[in-house]
């Protein structure tokens, strides 16, 4: 029997990484917010790898943090190892990756939710989103509670009609044996949403007491622990190592002999998986020429013997998994504590969303995370904070916060999902970002903190810290532009020791820093300067000086991009009436309803010729309306 359980401004369905960020954003912006979790012990659960960040994903975490989100702060509380990836390449692709104590990560996020003002946390299953006159009205739980609300954020993760698959065994289940959400899929279909069936997977967890680490290659953390959150200084902890080992021909032969028992190839798995995160059996089939594949052993926490076997995602039967794992050096006597499995789940067609992540058809209904077809904790958190912010903007009857592709990786992520859709689980990659030299993880605060502050999510303390850094960069750049290094014997000897050409006349420190072999510390010595700037300021100054030419070139590209983004398309436009548009373009434009010429140009199936026709039509319409005085 149902009953009225209360009234909220925002109801968030799901308490994974998207749900946590959405709920915290809503509550911190002053809205009475409800978050409903299927299981309170699964809040912010690291259901797959026990880590946060990585290539491009580290950018997303830093961006969420710069906007005033929680993921960066939470991983800094719970990390046990941290490394900066891709340091052999340019700063555009540098990315932090931290190993987490997954249990501590969950506990700290749960504590944060429980103690957040304006936020109510409950356990239950939402089975229905109710609407009235095209607007959100309430959510109903399976146990009868009806919570009335003005906005809803669906952040249901991989739980919608989820099914785990291990060889011939299947069961209706969420990750790690948790309950699935059985009813919401039907409700979403009734509301008019197109649903897809996607698949992901996870490797086995093994007992560290059964591993021989002496046969593996130790993978230590970085000597200096750079934090994820811009609110934190370098972290000091005793780090826990990871270990590297490899598959071999014996591993591959066992997998090949058992492919007929793999649900991937027997037809048991129906969902579409991600190309960029293949199972071990998929790797063997797709890359037969490879003699070995990297395997990383990653600790799940400080107070557990469980290790995550990175690189061995699989849905093979358990007996095959054991046989396969025991061919790997250091794992000859491995004991599997939790077998690898594949998981299928329902998600929506993300092109049914606006760039604000609100439904195009139902006002006040927002979606974030894997329900939108993305994969990964970081992608989920990024969508979560934007959905939470925009739910508040909707309730205030104010314009949504929309980050475009030149603003942030978050903008690239959401634009890809809403404009192009995704035929498989979407994973963020640096190659997806056209302006990645500007969208570095080190300058996420410089790009986004001001926006978060204007919205009201960035605290005064965070804003003061941001302004101090910004002013420090300006001051330091000014100092380098005003300080001249003379061509003294001592200076030239030092330059020669660095493999740099001696100077014949005085040169500005700013220009000297442009030399590839010269580092910031060298500039300080050559200029006989005090080291006034902190590490974050030094990093920014060095990057901006060394890459000035490339950065300026990309800024000019962004200016061209912005012109197309600023050419708005009226939402009342009738594409059927535009002569010259191809039928496919008409269908795609009607489905996506682009906000600008720029967005329209990125829709699959809309050609440059279609864009030209559309621009001519819009200019003609503008002139006619101007002539009519409307």
Coordinates of C-alpha atoms in Angstrom, one line a residue:
X1 CA 0.0 0.0 0.0
X2 CA 1.4 3.4 -1.0
X3 CA 1.6 6.4 1.2
X4 CA 2.9 10.0 1.1
X5 CA 6.3 9.9 2.6
X6 CA 7.3 13.6 2.2
X7 CA 8.1 16.4 -0.2
X8 CA 11.6 17.3 -1.6
X9 CA 12.9 19.6 -4.2
X10 CA 15.2 16.9 -5.8
X11 CA 15.1 13.1 -5.6
X12 CA 18.2 11.3 -6.7
X13 CA 17.9 7.6 -7.7
X14 CA 21.1 5.8 -7.0
X15 CA 24.0 6.5 -4.7
X16 CA 27.0 5.5 -6.9
X17 CA 29.5 8.1 -8.1
X18 CA 27.0 10.0 -10.2
X19 CA 24.3 9.9 -7.6
X20 CA 26.6 11.1 -4.8
X21 CA 27.8 14.1 -6.8
X22 CA 24.3 15.0 -7.9
X23 CA 22.8 14.8 -4.4
X24 CA 25.6 16.7 -2.8
X25 CA 25.4 19.5 -5.5
X26 CA 21.7 19.8 -5.0
X27 CA 21.9 19.9 -1.2
X28 CA 24.9 22.3 -1.1
X29 CA 23.0 24.7 -3.4
X30 CA 20.2 24.9 -0.8
X31 CA 17.7 22.4 -2.2
X32 CA 16.0 19.8 0.1
X33 CA 17.4 16.7 -1.5
X34 CA 16.6 12.9 -1.2
X35 CA 19.0 10.2 -2.3
X36 CA 17.7 6.6 -2.6
X37 CA 20.2 3.8 -2.6
X38 CA 19.4 0.1 -3.3
X39 CA 21.9 -0.7 -0.5
X40 CA 23.5 1.7 1.9
X41 CA 26.6 -0.5 2.0
X42 CA 27.1 0.1 -1.8
X43 CA 27.3 3.9 -1.6
X44 CA 30.2 5.1 -3.9
X45 CA 31.2 1.5 -4.2
X46 CA 34.3 0.8 -6.4
X47 CA 32.6 -2.2 -8.0
X48 CA 35.4 -2.7 -10.5
X49 CA 39.0 -1.5 -10.2
X50 CA 40.0 -0.1 -6.8
X51 CA 41.3 3.1 -8.3
X52 CA 40.3 6.6 -9.3
X53 CA 41.7 8.5 -12.2
X54 CA 43.9 7.4 -15.0
X55 CA 44.5 8.7 -18.6
X56 CA 41.8 11.4 -19.3
X57 CA 39.8 10.2 -16.3
X58 CA 42.2 12.1 -14.0
X59 CA 41.2 15.2 -15.9
X60 CA 37.5 14.6 -15.1
X61 CA 38.2 14.1 -11.4
X62 CA 40.1 17.4 -11.3
X63 CA 37.3 19.2 -13.2
X64 CA 34.7 17.8 -10.8
X65 CA 36.8 19.1 -7.9
X66 CA 37.3 22.5 -9.5
X67 CA 33.5 22.9 -9.7
X68 CA 33.1 22.1 -6.0
X69 CA 32.5 18.3 -6.2
X70 CA 33.5 15.6 -3.8
X71 CA 35.3 12.8 -5.7
X72 CA 38.8 14.4 -5.6
X73 CA 38.5 15.2 -1.9
X74 CA 37.3 11.7 -1.1
X75 CA 40.1 9.9 -3.0
X76 CA 42.7 12.1 -1.3
X77 CA 41.2 10.8 2.0
X78 CA 41.4 7.1 1.0
X79 CA 44.3 6.6 -1.4
X80 CA 47.0 4.1 -0.7
X81 CA 49.2 4.8 -3.8
X82 CA 49.3 7.5 -6.4
X83 CA 51.1 7.9 -9.7
X84 CA 51.2 10.5 -12.5
X85 CA 50.7 8.7 -15.8
X86 CA 52.2 9.7 -19.2
X87 CA 55.0 11.8 -17.8
X88 CA 57.2 10.9 -20.7
X89 CA 54.7 12.9 -22.9
X90 CA 53.5 16.5 -22.9
X91 CA 51.4 18.0 -20.1
X92 CA 48.2 17.7 -22.1
X93 CA 48.1 13.9 -21.4
X94 CA 49.5 13.8 -17.9
X95 CA 46.9 12.2 -15.6
X96 CA 46.8 11.2 -12.0
X97 CA 45.8 7.7 -11.0
X98 CA 45.3 6.7 -7.3
X99 CA 44.9 3.2 -5.8
X100 CA 42.1 3.4 -3.2
X101 CA 41.3 1.6 -0.1
X102 CA 37.9 0.8 -1.6
X103 CA 36.2 0.2 1.8
X104 CA 37.5 3.5 3.2
X105 CA 36.4 5.3 0.0
X106 CA 32.9 4.0 0.6
X107 CA 32.9 4.8 4.3
X108 CA 34.1 8.4 3.8
X109 CA 31.6 9.2 1.1
X110 CA 28.8 7.7 3.1
X111 CA 29.8 9.8 6.1
X112 CA 29.9 12.9 3.8
X113 CA 26.3 12.2 2.6
X114 CA 25.0 11.4 6.1
X115 CA 26.3 14.7 7.5
X116 CA 25.4 17.0 4.6
X117 CA 22.8 19.6 5.4
X118 CA 19.6 19.5 3.3
X119 CA 20.3 15.8 2.3
X120 CA 18.3 12.8 3.3
X121 CA 19.7 9.3 2.6
X122 CA 17.5 6.2 2.5
X123 CA 17.7 2.6 1.3
X124 CA 15.1 1.4 -1.1
X125 CA 14.2 0.6 -4.7
X126 CA 12.5 3.3 -6.9
X127 CA 10.1 1.5 -9.2
X128 CA 8.3 4.5 -10.7
X129 CA 8.9 8.1 -11.7
X130 CA 5.5 9.9 -11.8
X131 CA 4.9 12.8 -14.0
X132 CA 2.0 15.3 -14.5
X133 CA 1.5 17.6 -17.5
X134 CA 5.0 16.7 -18.8
X135 CA 6.8 17.5 -15.6
X136 CA 8.2 15.4 -12.8
X137 CA 5.8 14.9 -9.8
X138 CA 7.1 12.1 -7.6
X139 CA 9.0 8.9 -7.2
X140 CA 7.5 5.7 -5.8
X141 CA 9.4 3.0 -4.0
X142 CA 8.7 -0.7 -4.1
X143 CA 7.9 -0.6 -0.4
X144 CA 5.1 1.9 -0.9
X145 CA 6.6 5.3 -0.1
X146 CA 5.8 8.1 -2.5
X147 CA 8.1 11.1 -2.3
X148 CA 6.9 14.2 -4.1
X149 CA 9.5 16.2 -5.8
X150 CA 10.0 18.9 -8.5
X151 CA 13.1 17.3 -10.1
X152 CA 14.6 13.8 -10.4
X153 CA 18.1 12.7 -11.2
X154 CA 18.3 9.1 -12.4
X155 CA 21.7 7.8 -11.5
X156 CA 21.0 4.0 -11.5
X157 CA 24.3 2.8 -12.7
X158 CA 24.4 -0.8 -14.0
X159 CA 21.5 -2.0 -11.8
X160 CA 18.6 -1.7 -14.2
X161 CA 17.5 -5.3 -14.9
X162 CA 21.1 -6.3 -14.3
X163 CA 22.3 -9.9 -14.9
X164 CA 25.6 -11.4 -14.0
X165 CA 27.1 -14.1 -16.2
X166 CA 29.9 -16.5 -15.3
X167 CA 30.3 -19.2 -17.9
X168 CA 27.0 -21.2 -18.1
X169 CA 25.8 -19.6 -14.9
X170 CA 23.5 -16.5 -15.0
X171 CA 21.6 -14.7 -12.2
X172 CA 19.6 -11.5 -11.8
X173 CA 22.0 -9.5 -9.8
X174 CA 23.8 -6.2 -9.5
X175 CA 27.6 -6.0 -9.0
X176 CA 29.1 -8.1 -6.2
X177 CA 25.9 -10.0 -5.5
X178 CA 23.8 -6.9 -4.7
X179 CA 20.1 -6.6 -5.7
X180 CA 19.2 -5.4 -9.2
X181 CA 16.6 -2.7 -9.9
X182 CA 13.8 -4.8 -11.5
X183 CA 11.0 -2.3 -12.2
X184 CA 12.4 1.1 -13.3
X185 CA 13.2 -0.1 -16.9
X186 CA 9.6 -0.7 -17.6
X187 CA 8.6 2.7 -16.2
X188 CA 11.2 4.5 -18.3
X189 CA 9.9 2.8 -21.4
X190 CA 6.4 3.8 -20.5
X191 CA 7.7 7.4 -20.2
X192 CA 8.9 7.2 -23.8
X193 CA 12.6 6.4 -23.4
X194 CA 14.5 4.1 -25.8
X195 CA 16.5 1.5 -23.8
X196 CA 19.7 -0.3 -24.9
X197 CA 21.3 -3.4 -23.4
X198 CA 25.0 -2.8 -22.5
X199 CA 27.6 -5.1 -20.9
X200 CA 30.6 -4.6 -18.8
X201 CA 32.8 -6.9 -16.7
X202 CA 35.3 -7.2 -13.9
X203 CA 38.2 -9.5 -13.2
X204 CA 38.5 -11.9 -10.3
X205 CA 39.7 -10.9 -6.8
X206 CA 42.4 -13.2 -5.4
X207 CA 43.9 -13.9 -2.0
X208 CA 47.3 -12.2 -1.7
X209 CA 48.5 -15.0 0.6
X210 CA 48.3 -17.3 -2.5
X211 CA 50.5 -15.0 -4.6
X212 CA 54.3 -15.1 -5.1
X213 CA 55.2 -11.4 -5.5
X214 CA 58.9 -12.2 -5.9
X215 CA 58.1 -13.5 -9.5
X216 CA 56.4 -10.1 -10.3
X217 CA 57.7 -6.6 -11.0
X218 CA 57.0 -4.2 -8.2
X219 CA 55.1 -1.0 -9.2
X220 CA 55.7 1.7 -6.5
X221 CA 53.9 5.0 -6.3
X222 CA 55.5 8.4 -7.0
X223 CA 57.9 9.9 -4.5
X224 CA 55.8 13.0 -4.2
X225 CA 52.1 12.4 -3.7
X226 CA 50.2 15.1 -5.7
X227 CA 46.7 15.4 -4.5
X228 CA 43.6 15.2 -6.7
X229 CA 41.8 18.0 -5.0
X230 CA 43.0 21.6 -5.5
X231 CA 42.0 22.1 -1.8
X232 CA 44.8 19.8 -0.6
X233 CA 48.6 20.1 -0.4
X234 CA 50.9 17.2 -1.3
X235 CA 49.9 14.1 0.8
X236 CA 52.2 12.2 3.1
X237 CA 51.5 8.5 3.5
X238 CA 53.3 5.2 3.3
X239 CA 52.3 3.9 -0.1
X240 CA 51.4 0.3 -0.9
X241 CA 52.9 -1.2 -4.1
X242 CA 51.2 -2.8 -7.0
X243 CA 52.7 -5.6 -9.0
X244 CA 53.1 -6.4 -12.7
X245 CA 53.2 -9.8 -14.4
X246 CA 52.3 -11.2 -17.8
X247 CA 50.1 -13.8 -19.5
X248 CA 51.9 -16.3 -21.8
X249 CA 51.2 -18.8 -24.5
X250 CA 50.0 -21.4 -22.0
X251 CA 47.4 -18.8 -20.7
X252 CA 46.3 -18.1 -24.3
X253 CA 46.0 -21.8 -25.3
X254 CA 43.7 -22.6 -22.3
X255 CA 41.5 -19.6 -23.3
X256 CA 41.4 -20.7 -27.0
X257 CA 40.4 -24.2 -26.0
X258 CA 37.6 -23.0 -23.9
X259 CA 36.1 -20.3 -26.1
X260 CA 33.0 -22.5 -26.7
X261 CA 32.3 -22.1 -23.0
X262 CA 32.7 -18.3 -23.0
X263 CA 29.3 -16.5 -22.9
X264 CA 30.8 -13.9 -25.2
X265 CA 31.0 -16.4 -28.0
X266 CA 28.2 -18.8 -27.1
X267 CA 25.5 -16.2 -27.5
X268 CA 24.6 -16.1 -23.8
X269 CA 25.6 -12.4 -23.5
X270 CA 23.3 -10.1 -25.4
X271 CA 24.6 -6.7 -24.3
X272 CA 27.1 -4.6 -26.2
X273 CA 30.5 -4.3 -24.5
X274 CA 33.2 -1.6 -24.6
X275 CA 35.9 -2.0 -27.3
X276 CA 38.4 -0.1 -25.1
X277 CA 38.1 -2.5 -22.1
X278 CA 38.0 -6.0 -23.6
X279 CA 37.9 -9.2 -21.6
X280 CA 41.0 -11.4 -21.6
X281 CA 39.3 -13.9 -24.0
X282 CA 38.4 -11.0 -26.3
X283 CA 42.1 -9.9 -26.3
X284 CA 43.3 -13.3 -27.3
X285 CA 40.8 -13.5 -30.2
X286 CA 41.4 -9.9 -31.4
X287 CA 45.1 -9.9 -31.0
X288 CA 46.3 -13.4 -31.9
X289 CA 49.8 -12.1 -32.7
X290 CA 50.5 -10.9 -29.2
X291 CA 52.5 -13.4 -27.1
X292 CA 51.7 -11.8 -23.7
X293 CA 49.4 -9.2 -22.1
X294 CA 50.1 -7.1 -19.0
X295 CA 48.5 -8.0 -15.7
X296 CA 48.5 -5.7 -12.7
X297 CA 47.9 -7.0 -9.2
X298 CA 46.3 -4.1 -7.2
X299 CA 45.4 -4.2 -3.5
X300 CA 41.7 -3.6 -2.7
X301 CA 42.6 -2.0 0.7
X302 CA 44.8 -1.9 3.7
X303 CA 42.7 -4.3 5.8
X304 CA 41.9 -7.0 3.3
X305 CA 43.9 -9.7 1.4
X306 CA 41.9 -9.3 -1.7
X307 CA 43.8 -8.2 -4.8
X308 CA 42.2 -7.0 -8.1
X309 CA 43.7 -8.7 -11.2
X310 CA 43.8 -5.7 -13.6
X311 CA 43.7 -6.9 -17.3
X312 CA 41.9 -10.2 -16.7
X313 CA 38.3 -9.2 -17.0
X314 CA 36.4 -12.3 -18.0
X315 CA 33.1 -14.2 -18.1
X316 CA 34.7 -17.7 -18.5
X317 CA 33.5 -20.5 -16.1
X318 CA 35.2 -20.5 -12.7
X319 CA 37.1 -23.7 -13.4
X320 CA 38.6 -22.2 -16.5
X321 CA 39.4 -19.0 -14.7
X322 CA 41.4 -20.9 -12.1
X323 CA 43.3 -22.8 -14.7
X324 CA 44.0 -19.7 -16.7
X325 CA 45.1 -17.6 -13.7
X326 CA 47.5 -20.4 -12.5
X327 CA 49.6 -20.2 -15.7
X328 CA 50.7 -16.6 -14.9
X329 CA 54.0 -16.1 -13.1
X330 CA 53.5 -15.5 -9.4
X331 CA 49.9 -16.9 -9.6
X332 CA 50.7 -20.6 -9.8
X333 CA 48.9 -21.3 -6.6
X334 CA 46.3 -18.6 -6.7
X335 CA 43.1 -18.8 -4.7
X336 CA 40.2 -16.9 -6.3
X337 CA 38.0 -15.2 -3.6
X338 CA 35.5 -13.6 -6.0
X339 CA 35.3 -14.9 -9.6
X340 CA 35.4 -12.6 -12.6
X341 CA 32.0 -12.0 -14.2
X342 CA 30.2 -10.1 -17.0
X343 CA 27.2 -7.9 -16.1
X344 CA 24.4 -6.8 -18.5
X345 CA 22.1 -3.9 -17.8
X346 CA 19.7 -1.4 -19.3
X347 CA 20.6 2.2 -20.3
X348 CA 18.9 4.9 -22.2
X349 CA 19.6 6.4 -25.6
X350 CA 21.5 9.5 -24.5
X351 CA 20.5 11.5 -27.5
X352 CA 17.1 11.9 -25.8
X353 CA 18.8 14.3 -23.4
X354 CA 19.6 18.0 -23.6
X355 CA 23.1 19.2 -23.0
X356 CA 22.0 20.0 -19.5
X357 CA 21.3 16.2 -19.1
X358 CA 17.6 17.0 -18.8
X359 CA 15.1 14.9 -20.7
X360 CA 13.9 16.6 -23.9
X361 CA 10.4 15.5 -23.2
X362 CA 9.9 15.5 -19.5
X363 CA 10.7 18.7 -17.6
X364 CA 12.7 18.3 -14.4
X365 CA 13.9 14.7 -15.2
X366 CA 17.7 14.4 -15.4
X367 CA 20.0 11.5 -16.1
X368 CA 23.6 10.9 -15.1
X369 CA 26.2 8.1 -15.2
X370 CA 26.1 4.7 -16.7
X371 CA 22.3 5.0 -17.3
X372 CA 23.4 7.3 -20.1
X373 CA 25.6 4.7 -21.7
X374 CA 29.0 5.8 -20.3
X375 CA 31.4 3.6 -18.3
X376 CA 33.7 4.5 -15.4
X377 CA 33.5 6.1 -12.0
X378 CA 34.9 9.4 -13.2
X379 CA 32.6 9.8 -16.2
X380 CA 29.7 9.1 -13.8
X381 CA 30.8 11.7 -11.2
X382 CA 31.3 14.3 -14.0
X383 CA 27.7 13.8 -15.2
X384 CA 26.4 13.6 -11.7
X385 CA 27.7 17.0 -10.6
X386 CA 26.3 18.6 -13.8
X387 CA 22.9 17.0 -13.5
X388 CA 22.8 18.1 -9.8
X389 CA 23.7 21.7 -10.7
X390 CA 21.3 21.8 -13.6
X391 CA 18.4 20.3 -11.5
X392 CA 18.9 23.3 -9.2
X393 CA 19.1 25.7 -12.1
X394 CA 15.9 24.3 -13.4
X395 CA 14.1 24.7 -10.1
X396 CA 15.4 28.3 -9.9
X397 CA 14.1 28.9 -13.5
X398 CA 17.6 29.9 -14.5
X399 CA 19.8 29.0 -17.5
X400 CA 21.6 25.6 -17.1
X401 CA 25.3 25.4 -16.7
X402 CA 26.6 23.9 -20.0
X403 CA 30.3 23.3 -20.5
X404 CA 31.2 23.1 -24.1
X405 CA 34.1 21.2 -25.8
X406 CA 36.5 24.0 -25.3
X407 CA 35.7 24.4 -21.6
X408 CA 36.3 21.0 -20.1
X409 CA 36.6 17.2 -20.7
X410 CA 33.2 17.2 -19.0
X411 CA 31.9 19.3 -21.9
X412 CA 33.4 16.8 -24.4
X413 CA 31.8 13.8 -22.5
X414 CA 28.3 15.3 -22.3
X415 CA 28.4 16.7 -25.9
X416 CA 29.4 13.3 -27.2
X417 CA 26.6 11.5 -25.3
X418 CA 23.8 14.0 -26.1
X419 CA 24.8 14.8 -29.6
X420 CA 26.2 11.6 -31.0
X421 CA 24.9 9.0 -28.7
X422 CA 27.0 5.9 -28.1
X423 CA 26.6 2.4 -29.6
X424 CA 28.7 0.9 -26.7
X425 CA 29.8 1.8 -23.2
X426 CA 31.4 5.2 -23.6
X427 CA 34.9 5.8 -22.1
X428 CA 36.6 9.2 -21.9
X429 CA 39.9 9.4 -23.8
X430 CA 42.3 12.3 -24.4
X431 CA 41.9 11.7 -28.1
X432 CA 38.3 12.7 -27.9
X433 CA 39.2 16.3 -26.8
X434 CA 40.1 18.5 -29.7
X435 CA 41.5 21.2 -27.4
X436 CA 43.4 19.0 -25.0
X437 CA 46.4 21.3 -24.7
X438 CA 44.1 23.9 -23.1
X439 CA 42.1 21.3 -21.1
X440 CA 44.9 19.9 -19.0
X441 CA 44.4 18.4 -15.6
X442 CA 46.8 20.8 -14.0
X443 CA 44.7 23.9 -14.9
X444 CA 41.2 22.6 -14.3
X445 CA 40.8 25.0 -11.4
X446 CA 41.8 28.0 -13.6
X447 CA 39.2 26.9 -16.2
X448 CA 36.2 26.0 -13.9
X449 CA 36.4 27.4 -10.4
X450 CA 35.0 30.7 -11.4
X451 CA 32.0 29.0 -13.0
X452 CA 31.5 26.9 -9.9
X453 CA 31.7 30.0 -7.7
X454 CA 29.1 31.9 -9.8
X455 CA 26.7 28.9 -9.5
X456 CA 27.3 28.9 -5.7
X457 CA 28.9 25.4 -5.3
X458 CA 32.5 26.6 -4.8
X459 CA 33.1 27.7 -1.2
X460 CA 34.6 30.9 -0.2
X461 CA 37.7 29.0 1.1
X462 CA 38.1 27.3 -2.2
X463 CA 37.7 30.5 -4.1
X464 CA 40.3 32.4 -2.0
X465 CA 42.7 29.5 -2.7
X466 CA 42.0 29.7 -6.4
X467 CA 42.5 33.5 -6.5
X468 CA 45.8 33.3 -4.6
X469 CA 47.0 30.8 -7.2
X470 CA 45.8 32.9 -10.1
X471 CA 47.5 36.0 -8.7
X472 CA 50.6 34.1 -8.0
X473 CA 50.9 33.0 -11.7
X474 CA 50.4 36.5 -12.9
X475 CA 53.0 37.9 -10.5
X476 CA 55.5 35.2 -11.4
X477 CA 55.1 35.6 -15.1
X478 CA 55.6 39.4 -14.7
X479 CA 58.8 38.8 -12.7
X480 CA 60.2 36.5 -15.4
X481 CA 59.3 39.1 -18.1
X482 CA 61.2 41.8 -16.1
X483 CA 64.3 39.9 -15.1
X484 CA 67.3 39.9 -17.4
X485 CA 70.1 37.3 -17.2
X486 CA 73.5 38.8 -18.2
X487 CA 76.0 36.8 -20.3
X488 CA 78.4 36.2 -17.5
X489 CA 80.9 33.3 -17.5
X490 CA 79.2 31.7 -14.5
X491 CA 75.8 31.8 -16.2
X492 CA 77.1 30.4 -19.5
X493 CA 78.9 27.6 -17.7
X494 CA 75.7 26.7 -16.0
X495 CA 73.8 26.8 -19.3
X496 CA 76.4 24.6 -21.0
X497 CA 76.1 22.0 -18.1
X498 CA 72.4 21.8 -19.0
X499 CA 73.2 21.2 -22.6
X500 CA 71.9 24.7 -23.5
X501 CA 73.5 27.3 -25.8
X502 CA 75.5 30.1 -24.0
X503 CA 74.0 33.6 -24.3
X504 CA 75.9 36.5 -26.1
X505 CA 73.8 39.3 -24.6
X506 CA 71.2 39.8 -21.8
X507 CA 68.1 37.7 -22.1
X508 CA 64.8 37.7 -20.2
X509 CA 64.2 34.7 -17.9
X510 CA 60.8 34.4 -19.6
X511 CA 62.5 33.7 -23.0
X512 CA 65.2 31.5 -21.5
X513 CA 62.5 29.3 -20.0
X514 CA 61.1 28.6 -23.5
X515 CA 64.2 26.4 -24.1
X516 CA 63.2 22.7 -23.8
X517 CA 66.2 21.8 -21.7
X518 CA 65.7 24.6 -19.1
X519 CA 63.4 24.0 -16.1
X520 CA 61.9 26.4 -13.7
X521 CA 64.5 25.6 -11.0
X522 CA 67.2 26.6 -13.5
X523 CA 65.5 29.9 -14.1
X524 CA 65.5 30.6 -10.4
X525 CA 69.2 29.9 -10.1
X526 CA 70.1 31.9 -13.2
X527 CA 68.1 34.9 -12.1
X528 CA 69.4 34.6 -8.5
X529 CA 65.8 34.8 -7.4
X530 CA 64.0 33.7 -4.2
X531 CA 61.6 30.8 -4.8
X532 CA 58.5 32.7 -4.0
X533 CA 56.0 30.7 -6.0
X534 CA 54.7 27.4 -4.7
X535 CA 54.8 24.1 -6.8
X536 CA 51.3 24.7 -8.4
X537 CA 52.3 28.2 -9.6
X538 CA 55.7 27.0 -10.8
X539 CA 54.0 24.2 -12.8
X540 CA 51.5 26.6 -14.5
X541 CA 54.2 29.2 -15.3
X542 CA 56.5 26.6 -16.8
X543 CA 53.8 25.0 -19.0
X544 CA 52.4 28.3 -20.2
X545 CA 55.8 29.7 -21.1
X546 CA 57.1 26.5 -22.8
X547 CA 53.9 25.8 -24.8
X548 CA 53.0 29.5 -25.4
X549 CA 53.0 29.1 -29.2
X550 CA 50.9 26.0 -29.3
X551 CA 48.5 27.3 -26.6
X552 CA 47.9 30.5 -28.6
X553 CA 47.3 28.5 -31.8
X554 CA 44.7 26.4 -29.9
X555 CA 43.1 29.5 -28.5
X556 CA 42.6 30.8 -32.1
X557 CA 41.0 27.4 -33.0
X558 CA 38.7 27.8 -30.0
X559 CA 37.7 31.2 -31.2
X560 CA 36.5 29.7 -34.5
X561 CA 34.7 26.9 -32.6
X562 CA 32.9 29.5 -30.4
X563 CA 31.6 31.3 -33.5
X564 CA 29.7 28.1 -34.6
X565 CA 28.6 27.4 -31.0
X566 CA 27.2 31.0 -30.7
X567 CA 25.1 30.6 -33.8
X568 CA 22.0 29.5 -32.0
X569 CA 19.2 27.5 -33.6
X570 CA 15.7 28.4 -32.5
X571 CA 14.0 25.5 -30.8
X572 CA 10.7 26.1 -32.7
X573 CA 12.4 25.5 -36.0
X574 CA 10.6 23.0 -38.4
X575 CA 13.2 21.0 -40.2
X576 CA 10.6 19.4 -42.5
X577 CA 10.1 22.8 -44.0
X578 CA 13.7 23.4 -45.0
X579 CA 14.2 22.8 -48.7
X580 CA 17.5 21.1 -49.5
X581 CA 18.1 19.2 -46.3
X582 CA 18.6 15.4 -46.9
X583 CA 16.0 13.1 -45.3
X584 CA 18.6 11.6 -43.0
X585 CA 19.7 15.1 -41.8
X586 CA 16.1 16.1 -41.2
X587 CA 15.5 12.9 -39.1
X588 CA 18.7 13.4 -37.1
X589 CA 18.2 17.1 -36.5
X590 CA 14.6 16.5 -35.3
X591 CA 15.8 13.8 -32.9
X592 CA 18.8 15.7 -31.4
X593 CA 17.3 19.2 -31.5
X594 CA 20.7 20.9 -31.5
X595 CA 21.1 24.2 -29.7
X596 CA 23.6 25.6 -32.2
X597 CA 25.2 25.3 -35.6
X598 CA 28.3 23.9 -33.9
X599 CA 26.3 21.1 -32.2
X600 CA 24.4 20.4 -35.4
X601 CA 27.7 19.9 -37.3
X602 CA 28.7 17.1 -34.9
X603 CA 25.6 15.0 -35.4
X604 CA 26.3 11.8 -37.2
X605 CA 24.5 11.8 -40.5
X606 CA 24.4 15.6 -40.9
X607 CA 26.8 16.6 -43.7
X608 CA 28.7 19.9 -44.3
X609 CA 26.2 20.5 -47.2
X610 CA 23.3 20.1 -44.8
X611 CA 24.9 22.7 -42.4
X612 CA 25.2 25.1 -45.3
X613 CA 21.6 24.7 -46.2
X614 CA 20.6 25.2 -42.5
X615 CA 22.7 28.3 -42.2
X616 CA 21.2 29.9 -45.3
X617 CA 17.7 29.1 -44.0
X618 CA 18.4 30.6 -40.6
X619 CA 19.9 33.8 -42.2
X620 CA 16.8 34.1 -44.5
X621 CA 14.5 33.6 -41.5
X622 CA 16.4 36.2 -39.5
X623 CA 16.1 38.8 -42.3
X624 CA 12.4 38.1 -42.8
X625 CA 11.7 38.5 -39.1
X626 CA 13.7 41.7 -39.0
X627 CA 11.8 43.1 -41.9
X628 CA 8.5 42.2 -40.1
X629 CA 9.8 43.9 -37.0
X630 CA 9.4 40.7 -35.0

